[in-house]
Amino acid sequence: MAASPSVVPVALTTPVVPVLSGSSDFSNLREIKKQLLLIAGLTRERGLLHSSKWSAELAFSLPALPLAELQPPPPITEEDAQDMDAYTLAKAYFDVKEYDRAAHFLHGCNSKKAYFLYMYSRYLSGEKKKDDETVDSLGPLEKGQVKNEALRELRVELSKKHQARELDGFGLYLYGVVLRKLDLVKEAIDVFVEATHVLPLHWGAWLELCNLITDKEMLKFLSLPDTWMKEFFLAHIYTELQLIEEALQKYQNLIDVGFSKSSYIVSQIAVAYHNIRDIDKALSIFNELRKQDPYRIENMDTFSNLLYVRSMKSELSYLAHNLCEIDKYRVETCCVIGNYYSLRSQHEKAALYFQRALKLNPRYLGAWTLMGHEYMEMKNTSAAIQAYRHAIEVNKRDYRAWYGLGQTYEILKMPFYCLYYYRRAHQLRPNDSRMLVALGECYEKLNQLVEAKKCYWRAYAVGDVEKMALVKLAKLHEQLTESEQAAQCYIKYIQDIYSCGEIVEHLEESTAFRYLAQYYFKCKLWDEASTCAQKCCAFNDTREEGKALLRQILQLRNQGETPSTEMPDQN
């Protein structure tokens, strides 16, 4: 495509930031690459390193530009020239994390770039002091209690600039971050949306916005710019909201238009398959990603979760050692090592590594949830509850934390609490059978049997991953003396486990055959009863009952008992 004629200027360097504002078309990949290279430089100048890295990685996945098309750096304005010495010195201090020193030398600067670095240095200084204050004296569970003292001052100053319409896209981003940190969520969302309109190329603003959206309804009401960056945002938010089918479709579209070499997109697809528990597919993609980008650390904790679920000890051990060699002080590395020790049932060591991860980044969601799991294994329910609550504070969309809280209160025999937390988990994962089975068990304990039945049937209907919903439903029918319905559930259960072709020990198989043998016996269906009784003989716990029933059937047949002509409906 030709570049869109309607170009949104960015206040920072008004004439030089080309931004597609009226089109989400991907046909001009050269123009997109120019924009990515430009924004990678602009974010790097402001110390926004994660956004810079994201843009640079995406630009790298696109074909190289010929020399004639490479853009010169943005021209320097009069204000930039006046602040150049202070900015250069302050940026050097900023890069070595001397934030107060950087802010001191930037005080009074007027250029947009220098002003942003001044405010951002003050913000990071407050964050660093908050972390330093707690890193030795308190454990990570109490870390959330300490606040960044600079936030209120920053809010007042940025608010004045905002009202005077003096904030550029980067300034709006920082204002949004400050508002989010002060738990002013609605205001933060509005400001981030504004930031995406003013500077659509800045991935950091999109990502912050993503972290504040809790459901699809919220997403519908956002007025977002129609730019190609929106497609990356939607793919990311769909993954976060567990709308995996939509997310995978978006990522496939991005691959089709030319981003097939993007390691970011490949990793996001792997995460999406992890979220829907397609473990083989996710493992395959992660293994390919490791070949393509062997020193990558992002998302490797998710990879380790998959290895953990599959009990792949040697692979998990190799991954942990490999990441240690690359960077042992990365949050993801600590989580991988924690998973390794957890798989070896060394839960104290595992919890220690998750704590280390949280010392490095108190807002790292995965570590809070995994630490909650370890405390559960150690029977430390109060610490588990605290860890899961912190996970929810970081991200209310974390279904694992809600589910973990439900399990914890189940251990504490508090079914009303369980019900609340399992419901929240189910809202986030409506098609996850584990949430539905947990809800059903809760309703059963509260003697709300009609609701329990609905949950078990729904769990079966959405695809019961643990193959337990039908058995639980059958036992419920049994309890209510609804023998025909119970039999139907057991028949479906047997059909399911035989049709899936997995060689798995199903603990309830003998229970199903025992019930069906007795049911057919009562219905005088000797052939069916005999078949089920013979199956019972294959299991230790039902062998004697099976033999006894076979003897009874033989005896009745010898006495001339005829089978019933009424066969119960098995459809």
Coordinates of C-alpha atoms in Angstrom, one line a residue:
M1 CA 0.0 0.0 0.0
A2 CA 1.0 3.6 -0.3
A3 CA 1.6 5.2 3.1
S4 CA -1.6 6.6 4.5
P5 CA -2.0 10.2 3.6
S6 CA -3.4 11.0 7.1
V7 CA -0.4 11.0 9.3
V8 CA -0.6 11.6 13.1
P9 CA 2.2 13.9 14.2
V10 CA 3.9 13.2 17.5
A11 CA 4.5 16.2 19.7
L12 CA 8.0 15.1 20.6
T13 CA 9.5 15.5 17.1
T14 CA 6.5 16.9 15.3
P15 CA 7.4 16.5 11.6
V16 CA 9.3 13.2 11.8
V17 CA 7.4 10.3 13.4
P18 CA 5.4 8.6 10.6
V19 CA 2.4 6.8 12.1
L20 CA -0.2 5.0 10.2
S21 CA -3.4 6.3 11.8
G22 CA -6.1 5.5 9.2
S23 CA -5.2 2.0 8.2
S24 CA -4.5 -1.4 9.6
D25 CA -3.2 -2.6 6.2
F26 CA 0.0 -4.7 6.2
S27 CA 0.7 -4.5 2.5
N28 CA 3.5 -2.0 2.8
L29 CA 6.0 -3.9 5.0
R30 CA 8.8 -1.6 4.1
E31 CA 6.9 1.4 5.7
I32 CA 6.2 -0.7 8.7
K33 CA 9.8 -1.7 9.1
K34 CA 10.8 2.0 8.9
Q35 CA 8.3 2.8 11.6
L36 CA 9.6 0.0 13.8
L37 CA 13.2 1.0 13.5
L38 CA 12.2 4.6 14.3
I39 CA 10.2 3.8 17.4
A40 CA 12.9 1.4 18.6
G41 CA 15.3 4.4 18.6
L42 CA 12.9 6.8 20.2
T43 CA 12.0 4.4 23.0
R44 CA 15.7 3.5 23.6
E45 CA 16.5 7.3 24.0
R46 CA 13.9 7.4 26.7
G47 CA 15.0 4.3 28.6
L48 CA 12.0 2.3 27.6
L49 CA 14.1 -0.7 26.9
H50 CA 11.4 -3.4 26.8
S51 CA 9.5 -1.5 24.1
S52 CA 12.7 -0.8 22.2
K53 CA 13.6 -4.5 22.3
W54 CA 10.1 -5.6 21.1
S55 CA 10.2 -3.1 18.2
A56 CA 13.7 -4.1 17.2
E57 CA 12.9 -7.9 17.3
L58 CA 9.8 -7.3 15.1
A59 CA 11.8 -5.1 12.7
F60 CA 14.4 -7.9 12.5
S61 CA 11.8 -10.4 11.3
L62 CA 11.1 -8.2 8.2
P63 CA 13.4 -8.0 5.1
A64 CA 16.3 -5.6 5.3
L65 CA 15.8 -2.1 3.8
P66 CA 18.1 -0.9 0.9
L67 CA 20.4 2.0 1.8
A68 CA 18.3 4.5 -0.1
E69 CA 15.3 3.8 2.1
L70 CA 17.0 4.0 5.5
Q71 CA 15.8 7.0 7.4
P72 CA 18.1 9.5 9.0
P73 CA 17.6 10.2 12.7
P74 CA 14.9 12.7 13.6
P75 CA 16.1 16.4 13.3
I76 CA 17.0 18.1 16.6
T77 CA 14.7 20.9 17.7
E78 CA 15.8 24.2 19.3
E79 CA 14.7 22.9 22.7
D80 CA 16.6 19.6 22.2
A81 CA 19.8 21.5 21.4
Q82 CA 19.5 23.6 24.6
D83 CA 19.0 20.5 26.7
M84 CA 21.5 18.3 24.9
D85 CA 24.3 18.4 27.5
A86 CA 22.0 17.8 30.4
Y87 CA 20.2 15.0 28.6
T88 CA 23.4 13.2 27.5
L89 CA 24.8 13.3 31.0
A90 CA 21.5 12.3 32.6
K91 CA 21.0 9.4 30.2
A92 CA 24.4 8.1 31.1
Y93 CA 23.5 8.2 34.8
F94 CA 20.0 6.7 34.0
D95 CA 21.6 3.8 32.1
V96 CA 23.6 2.8 35.2
K97 CA 20.5 3.1 37.4
E98 CA 21.5 6.4 39.1
Y99 CA 18.0 7.7 38.8
D100 CA 18.1 10.5 41.4
R101 CA 21.3 11.8 39.9
A102 CA 19.8 11.7 36.4
A103 CA 16.7 13.6 37.6
H104 CA 18.8 16.2 39.4
F105 CA 20.6 17.2 36.1
L106 CA 17.4 17.1 34.1
H107 CA 15.5 19.5 36.4
G108 CA 14.3 22.5 34.5
C109 CA 14.8 21.0 31.0
N110 CA 12.1 22.0 28.5
S111 CA 12.4 19.6 25.6
K112 CA 9.9 16.8 25.6
K113 CA 12.6 14.1 25.6
A114 CA 14.5 15.5 28.5
Y115 CA 11.2 16.1 30.5
F116 CA 10.1 12.5 30.0
L117 CA 13.5 11.2 31.2
Y118 CA 13.3 13.5 34.2
M119 CA 9.9 12.3 35.2
Y120 CA 10.7 8.7 34.4
S121 CA 13.9 8.8 36.5
R122 CA 11.9 10.1 39.4
Y123 CA 9.3 7.3 39.0
L124 CA 12.0 4.6 38.7
S125 CA 13.9 6.0 41.7
G126 CA 10.7 5.6 43.8
E127 CA 10.3 2.0 42.5
K128 CA 13.9 1.2 43.3
K129 CA 13.6 2.6 46.8
K130 CA 10.4 0.7 47.4
D131 CA 12.1 -2.6 46.5
D132 CA 15.3 -1.8 48.3
E133 CA 13.3 -1.1 51.5
T134 CA 11.8 -4.5 51.5
V135 CA 14.4 -6.8 49.8
D136 CA 16.3 -7.7 53.1
S137 CA 13.9 -6.9 55.9
L138 CA 10.7 -8.5 54.6
G139 CA 9.8 -11.6 52.6
P140 CA 8.1 -11.3 49.2
L141 CA 4.7 -11.9 50.7
E142 CA 4.8 -8.5 52.5
K143 CA 6.4 -6.7 49.5
G144 CA 3.1 -5.4 48.2
Q145 CA 2.5 -3.4 51.4
V146 CA 5.3 -0.9 50.6
K147 CA 4.4 2.0 48.3
N148 CA 6.3 4.2 45.9
E149 CA 6.4 7.6 47.7
A150 CA 7.0 9.5 44.5
L151 CA 3.8 8.5 42.8
R152 CA 1.5 11.2 44.3
E153 CA 3.9 14.1 43.4
L154 CA 4.3 12.7 39.9
R155 CA 0.5 12.4 39.4
V156 CA 0.0 16.1 40.4
E157 CA 2.7 17.3 38.0
L158 CA 1.6 15.1 35.1
S159 CA -2.0 15.9 35.7
K160 CA -1.3 19.7 35.2
K161 CA 0.6 19.0 32.0
H162 CA -2.2 16.7 30.8
Q163 CA -4.9 19.3 31.4
A164 CA -2.7 21.9 29.5
R165 CA -2.4 19.3 26.7
E166 CA 1.4 19.4 26.9
L167 CA 2.1 15.7 27.2
D168 CA 3.3 13.8 24.1
G169 CA 2.7 10.0 23.6
F170 CA 5.5 9.1 25.9
G171 CA 4.3 11.5 28.6
L172 CA 0.8 10.1 28.4
Y173 CA 2.2 6.6 28.8
L174 CA 4.1 7.5 32.0
Y175 CA 1.0 9.4 33.3
G176 CA -1.0 6.2 32.7
V177 CA 1.6 4.1 34.6
V178 CA 1.5 6.4 37.6
L179 CA -2.3 6.3 37.6
R180 CA -2.3 2.5 37.4
K181 CA 0.2 2.3 40.3
L182 CA -2.2 4.4 42.4
D183 CA -5.0 2.0 41.5
L184 CA -6.9 4.7 39.5
V185 CA -7.8 2.1 36.9
K186 CA -10.5 3.9 35.0
E187 CA -8.4 7.1 34.6
A188 CA -5.4 5.0 33.7
I189 CA -7.3 3.2 30.9
D190 CA -8.5 6.5 29.4
V191 CA -4.9 7.9 29.4
F192 CA -3.5 4.7 27.8
V193 CA -6.1 4.8 25.1
E194 CA -5.2 8.5 24.5
A195 CA -1.5 7.5 24.4
T196 CA -2.2 4.8 21.7
H197 CA -3.9 7.5 19.6
V198 CA -1.1 10.0 19.9
L199 CA 1.7 7.5 19.5
P200 CA 0.4 4.2 18.2
L201 CA 3.8 2.7 17.6
H202 CA 4.7 2.5 21.3
W203 CA 4.1 -1.1 22.3
G204 CA 4.5 -0.3 26.0
A205 CA 1.3 1.7 26.1
W206 CA -0.7 -1.1 24.4
L207 CA 0.8 -3.6 26.8
E208 CA -0.2 -1.5 29.9
L209 CA -3.7 -1.1 28.5
C210 CA -3.8 -4.9 28.0
N211 CA -3.0 -5.4 31.7
L212 CA -6.1 -3.4 32.7
I213 CA -8.7 -5.0 30.6
T214 CA -10.5 -7.8 32.5
D215 CA -13.0 -9.1 29.9
K216 CA -14.2 -8.9 26.3
E217 CA -17.0 -6.4 27.2
M218 CA -14.4 -3.8 28.4
L219 CA -12.5 -4.3 25.2
K220 CA -15.6 -3.6 23.1
F221 CA -16.1 -0.1 24.6
L222 CA -12.5 1.0 24.0
S223 CA -12.0 3.6 21.2
L224 CA -8.7 2.4 19.8
P225 CA -6.8 3.8 16.8
D226 CA -7.2 1.9 13.5
T227 CA -3.5 1.0 13.0
W228 CA -1.6 -2.2 12.3
M229 CA -0.3 -2.1 15.9
K230 CA -3.9 -2.8 17.0
E231 CA -3.7 -6.2 15.4
F232 CA -0.7 -7.2 17.7
F233 CA -2.6 -5.7 20.7
L234 CA -5.8 -7.7 19.9
A235 CA -3.8 -10.9 19.5
H236 CA -2.1 -10.4 22.8
I237 CA -5.3 -9.4 24.7
Y238 CA -7.2 -12.4 23.2
T239 CA -4.5 -14.7 24.6
E240 CA -4.7 -13.0 28.0
L241 CA -8.5 -13.3 28.1
Q242 CA -8.3 -17.0 27.2
L243 CA -10.0 -16.3 23.8
I244 CA -7.5 -18.7 22.3
E245 CA -9.2 -19.4 19.0
E246 CA -9.4 -15.7 18.2
A247 CA -5.8 -15.2 19.3
L248 CA -4.4 -18.0 17.1
Q249 CA -6.4 -16.6 14.2
K250 CA -4.8 -13.2 14.7
Y251 CA -1.3 -14.6 15.0
Q252 CA -1.8 -16.7 11.9
N253 CA -2.9 -13.6 10.0
L254 CA 0.2 -11.8 11.2
I255 CA 2.4 -14.7 10.0
D256 CA 0.6 -14.7 6.6
V257 CA 1.2 -11.0 6.0
G258 CA 4.9 -11.3 6.5
F259 CA 5.9 -11.8 10.2
S260 CA 6.6 -15.5 9.9
K261 CA 10.2 -15.0 11.3
S262 CA 9.1 -13.1 14.4
S263 CA 10.2 -15.0 17.5
Y264 CA 7.7 -12.9 19.5
I265 CA 4.7 -14.3 17.5
V266 CA 6.0 -17.9 17.6
S267 CA 6.4 -17.6 21.4
Q268 CA 2.9 -16.1 21.8
I269 CA 1.4 -19.0 19.7
A270 CA 3.2 -21.5 22.0
V271 CA 1.8 -19.7 25.1
A272 CA -1.7 -19.8 23.5
Y273 CA -1.5 -23.6 23.0
H274 CA -0.2 -23.9 26.6
N275 CA -3.3 -22.0 27.8
I276 CA -5.6 -24.5 26.1
R277 CA -3.5 -27.4 27.4
D278 CA -2.6 -28.6 24.0
I279 CA 0.7 -29.7 25.5
D280 CA 2.2 -31.6 22.6
K281 CA 1.7 -28.7 20.2
A282 CA 3.0 -26.1 22.7
L283 CA 6.1 -28.3 23.4
S284 CA 6.8 -28.7 19.7
I285 CA 6.6 -24.9 19.1
F286 CA 8.8 -24.1 22.1
N287 CA 11.5 -26.7 20.9
E288 CA 11.5 -25.0 17.5
L289 CA 11.8 -21.6 19.1
R290 CA 14.8 -22.7 21.2
K291 CA 16.5 -23.8 18.0
Q292 CA 15.7 -20.5 16.3
D293 CA 16.6 -18.3 19.3
P294 CA 18.8 -20.4 21.7
Y295 CA 19.6 -17.6 24.2
R296 CA 16.0 -16.5 24.6
I297 CA 14.7 -16.4 28.2
E298 CA 11.3 -14.8 27.8
N299 CA 8.5 -17.4 28.1
M300 CA 10.9 -20.1 29.1
D301 CA 9.1 -20.4 32.5
T302 CA 5.9 -21.3 30.5
F303 CA 8.0 -23.9 28.6
S304 CA 9.1 -25.3 32.0
N305 CA 5.4 -25.5 33.1
L306 CA 4.8 -27.8 30.1
L307 CA 7.9 -30.0 30.9
Y308 CA 6.7 -30.1 34.5
V309 CA 3.2 -31.3 33.5
R310 CA 4.7 -34.0 31.4
S311 CA 7.2 -35.0 34.2
M312 CA 10.1 -34.5 31.7
K313 CA 12.8 -34.3 34.4
S314 CA 15.9 -34.6 32.2
E315 CA 14.6 -31.9 29.8
L316 CA 13.6 -29.6 32.6
S317 CA 17.0 -30.1 34.3
Y318 CA 18.7 -29.3 31.0
L319 CA 16.6 -26.1 30.5
A320 CA 17.3 -25.0 34.1
H321 CA 21.1 -25.5 33.6
N322 CA 21.1 -23.8 30.3
L323 CA 19.2 -20.7 31.5
C324 CA 21.5 -20.5 34.5
E325 CA 24.5 -20.3 32.2
I326 CA 22.7 -17.5 30.2
D327 CA 21.5 -15.4 33.2
K328 CA 20.9 -16.9 36.6
Y329 CA 19.4 -13.6 37.9
R330 CA 16.4 -13.5 35.6
V331 CA 12.9 -14.0 36.9
E332 CA 12.2 -16.7 34.3
T333 CA 15.3 -18.6 35.2
C334 CA 14.4 -18.7 38.9
C335 CA 10.9 -20.0 38.0
V336 CA 12.3 -22.7 35.8
I337 CA 14.7 -23.8 38.6
G338 CA 11.7 -23.7 41.0
N339 CA 9.7 -25.9 38.7
Y340 CA 12.6 -28.3 38.5
Y341 CA 12.8 -28.7 42.3
S342 CA 9.0 -29.0 42.5
L343 CA 9.1 -31.9 40.0
R344 CA 11.6 -33.5 42.3
S345 CA 9.2 -33.0 45.3
Q346 CA 11.8 -30.6 46.9
H347 CA 9.1 -28.1 47.7
E348 CA 11.1 -25.9 50.2
K349 CA 13.8 -25.4 47.6
A350 CA 11.2 -24.7 44.9
A351 CA 9.5 -22.1 47.1
L352 CA 12.9 -20.5 47.8
Y353 CA 13.5 -20.0 44.0
F354 CA 10.0 -18.5 43.5
Q355 CA 10.8 -16.1 46.3
R356 CA 14.0 -15.2 44.6
A357 CA 12.0 -14.5 41.4
L358 CA 9.8 -12.2 43.4
K359 CA 12.7 -10.3 44.9
L360 CA 13.8 -9.6 41.3
N361 CA 10.3 -8.6 40.2
P362 CA 7.5 -8.4 42.8
R363 CA 4.9 -8.1 40.0
Y364 CA 5.8 -11.3 38.3
L365 CA 2.5 -13.1 38.1
G366 CA 3.8 -16.6 37.4
A367 CA 6.0 -16.7 40.5
W368 CA 3.2 -15.8 42.9
T369 CA 1.0 -18.5 41.5
L370 CA 3.7 -21.1 41.5
M371 CA 4.7 -20.2 45.0
G372 CA 1.1 -20.6 46.1
H373 CA 1.2 -24.2 44.7
E374 CA 4.4 -25.0 46.6
Y375 CA 2.9 -23.7 49.9
M376 CA -0.1 -25.9 49.2
E377 CA 2.2 -28.9 48.8
M378 CA 3.9 -28.0 52.1
K379 CA 0.4 -27.8 53.7
N380 CA 1.1 -24.1 54.6
T381 CA -2.4 -22.9 53.7
S382 CA -2.1 -19.4 55.1
A383 CA 1.0 -18.7 53.1
A384 CA -0.6 -20.2 50.0
I385 CA -3.7 -17.9 50.4
Q386 CA -1.4 -14.9 50.7
A387 CA 0.6 -15.9 47.6
Y388 CA -2.6 -16.5 45.5
R389 CA -4.0 -13.1 46.7
H390 CA -0.9 -11.3 45.6
A391 CA -1.2 -13.0 42.2
I392 CA -4.7 -11.7 41.8
E393 CA -3.6 -8.2 42.9
V394 CA -1.1 -8.3 40.0
N395 CA -3.6 -9.7 37.5
K396 CA -7.2 -10.3 38.2
R397 CA -7.4 -12.5 35.1
D398 CA -5.1 -15.2 36.6
Y399 CA -7.6 -18.1 36.7
R400 CA -4.9 -20.3 38.3
A401 CA -4.7 -18.1 41.4
W402 CA -8.6 -18.1 41.8
Y403 CA -8.6 -21.8 41.3
G404 CA -5.7 -22.2 43.8
L405 CA -7.6 -20.1 46.4
G406 CA -10.6 -22.4 45.8
Q407 CA -8.5 -25.5 46.5
T408 CA -6.9 -23.9 49.6
Y409 CA -10.3 -23.2 51.1
E410 CA -11.4 -26.7 50.2
I411 CA -8.6 -28.1 52.3
L412 CA -9.8 -25.7 55.1
K413 CA -13.4 -27.2 54.6
M414 CA -14.9 -23.8 53.8
P415 CA -17.2 -24.6 50.8
F416 CA -18.9 -21.2 50.6
Y417 CA -15.5 -19.6 50.1
C418 CA -14.5 -22.3 47.6
L419 CA -17.7 -21.7 45.6
Y420 CA -16.8 -18.0 45.2
Y421 CA -13.3 -18.6 44.1
Y422 CA -14.1 -21.5 41.8
R423 CA -16.9 -19.3 40.2
R424 CA -14.3 -16.6 39.5
A425 CA -12.0 -19.2 37.9
H426 CA -14.8 -20.5 35.9
Q427 CA -15.8 -17.0 34.6
L428 CA -12.2 -16.7 33.3
R429 CA -12.1 -20.2 31.9
P430 CA -15.7 -21.1 31.0
N431 CA -14.7 -24.1 28.9
D432 CA -12.2 -25.6 31.3
S433 CA -13.6 -28.8 32.7
R434 CA -11.4 -28.7 35.8
M435 CA -13.2 -25.5 37.0
L436 CA -16.6 -27.0 36.3
V437 CA -15.8 -30.2 38.1
A438 CA -14.5 -28.2 41.1
L439 CA -17.7 -26.2 41.1
G440 CA -19.8 -29.3 41.0
E441 CA -18.0 -30.8 44.0
C442 CA -18.6 -27.5 45.8
Y443 CA -22.3 -27.6 45.1
E444 CA -22.4 -31.2 46.1
K445 CA -20.9 -30.4 49.5
L446 CA -23.4 -27.6 49.9
N447 CA -26.2 -30.1 49.0
Q448 CA -27.2 -28.1 45.9
L449 CA -27.4 -31.2 43.8
V450 CA -29.3 -29.8 40.8
E451 CA -26.5 -27.2 40.4
A452 CA -23.8 -29.9 40.9
K453 CA -25.4 -32.1 38.1
K454 CA -25.4 -29.1 35.7
C455 CA -21.7 -28.5 36.4
Y456 CA -20.7 -32.1 35.9
W457 CA -22.7 -32.4 32.6
R458 CA -21.3 -29.1 31.3
A459 CA -17.7 -30.3 32.2
Y460 CA -18.4 -33.4 30.1
A461 CA -19.9 -31.4 27.3
V462 CA -16.9 -29.0 27.0
G463 CA -14.4 -31.9 26.9
D464 CA -13.5 -33.4 30.2
V465 CA -9.7 -33.4 30.4
E466 CA -9.5 -35.6 33.5
K467 CA -12.3 -38.0 32.4
M468 CA -14.0 -37.7 35.9
A469 CA -17.1 -35.6 35.3
L470 CA -19.3 -38.5 34.1
V471 CA -18.3 -40.7 37.0
K472 CA -19.1 -37.9 39.5
L473 CA -22.4 -37.3 37.7
A474 CA -23.2 -41.0 37.8
K475 CA -22.5 -41.2 41.5
L476 CA -24.8 -38.2 42.1
H477 CA -27.6 -40.0 40.1
E478 CA -26.8 -43.1 42.2
Q479 CA -27.1 -41.2 45.4
L480 CA -30.5 -39.8 44.2
T481 CA -31.6 -43.4 43.3
E482 CA -31.9 -42.4 39.6
S483 CA -30.5 -45.7 38.5
E484 CA -31.2 -45.4 34.7
Q485 CA -29.4 -42.0 34.5
A486 CA -26.5 -43.3 36.5
A487 CA -26.2 -46.3 34.2
Q488 CA -26.2 -44.0 31.1
C489 CA -23.4 -41.9 32.6
Y490 CA -21.3 -45.0 33.4
I491 CA -21.9 -46.4 29.8
K492 CA -20.8 -43.0 28.3
Y493 CA -17.7 -43.0 30.6
I494 CA -16.7 -46.5 29.6
Q495 CA -17.2 -45.6 25.9
D496 CA -15.1 -42.5 26.3
I497 CA -12.1 -44.1 28.0
Y498 CA -12.1 -47.0 25.5
S499 CA -12.5 -44.7 22.5
C500 CA -9.7 -42.2 23.4
G501 CA -7.1 -45.0 22.9
E502 CA -4.9 -43.9 25.8
I503 CA -3.3 -46.6 27.9
V504 CA -4.1 -44.9 31.2
E505 CA -5.2 -46.5 34.5
H506 CA -8.7 -45.2 35.1
L507 CA -9.4 -45.7 38.8
E508 CA -13.1 -45.5 38.3
E509 CA -13.3 -48.1 35.6
S510 CA -14.0 -50.9 38.0
T511 CA -16.7 -48.8 39.8
A512 CA -18.5 -48.3 36.4
F513 CA -18.4 -52.0 35.5
R514 CA -19.6 -53.0 39.0
Y515 CA -22.6 -50.6 38.9
L516 CA -23.5 -51.6 35.3
A517 CA -23.2 -55.3 36.2
Q518 CA -25.6 -54.9 39.1
Y519 CA -27.9 -52.6 37.0
Y520 CA -28.2 -55.1 34.2
F521 CA -28.6 -57.9 36.7
K522 CA -31.6 -56.1 38.2
C523 CA -33.0 -55.6 34.7
K524 CA -32.5 -59.4 34.1
L525 CA -30.3 -58.6 31.1
W526 CA -28.1 -61.6 31.7
D527 CA -25.7 -61.2 28.7
E528 CA -24.9 -57.6 29.5
A529 CA -24.7 -58.3 33.3
S530 CA -22.4 -61.3 32.5
T531 CA -20.1 -59.2 30.3
C532 CA -19.8 -56.4 32.9
A533 CA -19.2 -59.0 35.7
Q534 CA -16.4 -60.5 33.7
K535 CA -14.9 -57.1 33.3
C536 CA -15.1 -56.7 37.1
C537 CA -12.9 -59.8 37.5
A538 CA -10.0 -57.8 35.9
F539 CA -9.8 -55.4 38.8
N540 CA -8.6 -56.3 42.3
D541 CA -11.3 -54.3 44.1
T542 CA -14.2 -55.8 42.2
R543 CA -12.9 -59.3 41.4
E544 CA -14.8 -61.1 44.1
E545 CA -18.1 -59.2 43.4
G546 CA -17.7 -60.0 39.7
K547 CA -17.2 -63.8 40.4
A548 CA -20.2 -63.8 42.8
L549 CA -22.4 -62.1 40.2
L550 CA -21.4 -64.5 37.5
R551 CA -22.3 -67.5 39.8
Q552 CA -25.7 -65.9 40.5
I553 CA -26.3 -65.4 36.7
L554 CA -25.3 -69.0 35.9
Q555 CA -27.6 -70.3 38.7
L556 CA -30.6 -68.2 37.5
R557 CA -30.0 -69.3 33.9
N558 CA -29.9 -72.9 35.0
Q559 CA -33.2 -72.3 36.8
G560 CA -34.7 -71.2 33.5
E561 CA -35.0 -67.4 34.3
T562 CA -35.6 -65.6 31.0
P563 CA -34.1 -62.2 30.3
S564 CA -36.4 -59.2 30.4
T565 CA -37.9 -58.1 27.1
E566 CA -37.5 -54.4 28.2
M567 CA -34.1 -53.2 27.5
P568 CA -33.4 -49.8 29.1
D569 CA -32.8 -46.9 26.7
Q570 CA -29.0 -46.5 26.2
N571 CA -29.0 -43.5 23.9

